[in-house]
Amino acid sequence: MFCSGGGSNFKALHKHIQERNLPCQIVMCLSNHSQCGAMQFARENGIDAVHLSSKTVPSQEAFVQTMLAELEKRQVDLILLAGYMKSVPKAVIERYPKRILNIHPALLPKFGGEGMYGMNVHRAVIEAKEKESGATVHFVDEDYDKGEIIVQGKVAIASDETPESLAAKVLEVEHRLYIEALVQVLEKLG
Ligand code: GRF
């Protein structure tokens, strides 16, 4: 898992993987924030918490090599991004083709791309007077938020919807959706 925030998707995935006895294991949480909720959850649950940021490793080359080494050390097959606020280096994307997933809190291709993160997304959706929103799990390639879509889940937007209420509804969908996407990807990989 690559996370930068509270880690609610990470927690939901961790729970569902155990409950459903899926043939996979979360072996690390990598983050640019050593004390974020996701990293704390990892530590509390015996999952390696790897702090990697451009502040701790200023050279871009060393940063990429460290990231690859941390992944290889644990024989990582799939990388799931959940609220990871940094872009994944090109070399890592190339090393893991169709093996990096991301969850986005809107119905891509709408409301994706630069600046479209966190509450900005939900604000933009409401301002555009959309009737529905939702979440998207997609593969990560070099085109930000444009990789192949794996699965989407929708929510209706109420007439008095606020960005905050929409964010809460979408997050609930995310927690169900990410595990669905993971199951699909695992089935395809065999
Ligand atoms: C989610 O809304 C996700 O779609 C976005 O960042 C948020 C992460 O939330 N990319 P959490 O850290 O999983 O609670």
Short mmCIF file of C-alpha atoms and ligand atoms in Angstrom, two decimals, residues 5-9 82-83 103-105 171 174, ligand 1:
data_model
loop_
_atom_site.label_atom_id
_atom_site.label_comp_id
_atom_site.label_asym_id
_atom_site.label_seq_id
_atom_site.Cartn_x
_atom_site.Cartn_y
_atom_site.Cartn_z
CA GLY A 5 -3.48 10.08 4.84
CA GLY A 6 -5.85 8.56 7.33
CA GLY A 7 -5.71 5.17 5.65
CA SER A 8 -9.40 4.26 5.78
CA ASN A 9 -9.09 2.43 2.44
CA ALA A 82 -4.88 4.91 -1.49
CA GLY A 83 -4.58 8.59 -0.84
CA ILE A 103 -8.61 4.78 -6.16
CA HIS A 104 -10.02 8.14 -7.16
CA PRO A 105 -13.05 9.74 -5.48
CA LEU A 171 -15.64 7.13 0.88
CA GLU A 174 -14.52 3.34 -1.95
C1 GRF B 1 -9.71 8.68 -0.79
O1 GRF B 1 -10.81 9.50 -0.98
C2 GRF B 1 -9.11 8.31 -2.12
O2 GRF B 1 -10.05 8.20 -3.13
C3 GRF B 1 -8.20 9.46 -2.40
O3 GRF B 1 -7.67 9.81 -1.15
C4 GRF B 1 -8.57 9.42 -0.11
C5 GRF B 1 -7.81 8.55 0.84
O4 GRF B 1 -8.52 8.32 2.01
N1 GRF B 1 -7.25 9.13 -3.42
P1 GRF B 1 -7.99 7.29 3.09
O5 GRF B 1 -6.60 7.75 3.51
O6 GRF B 1 -7.98 5.93 2.48
O7 GRF B 1 -8.95 7.40 4.24
#
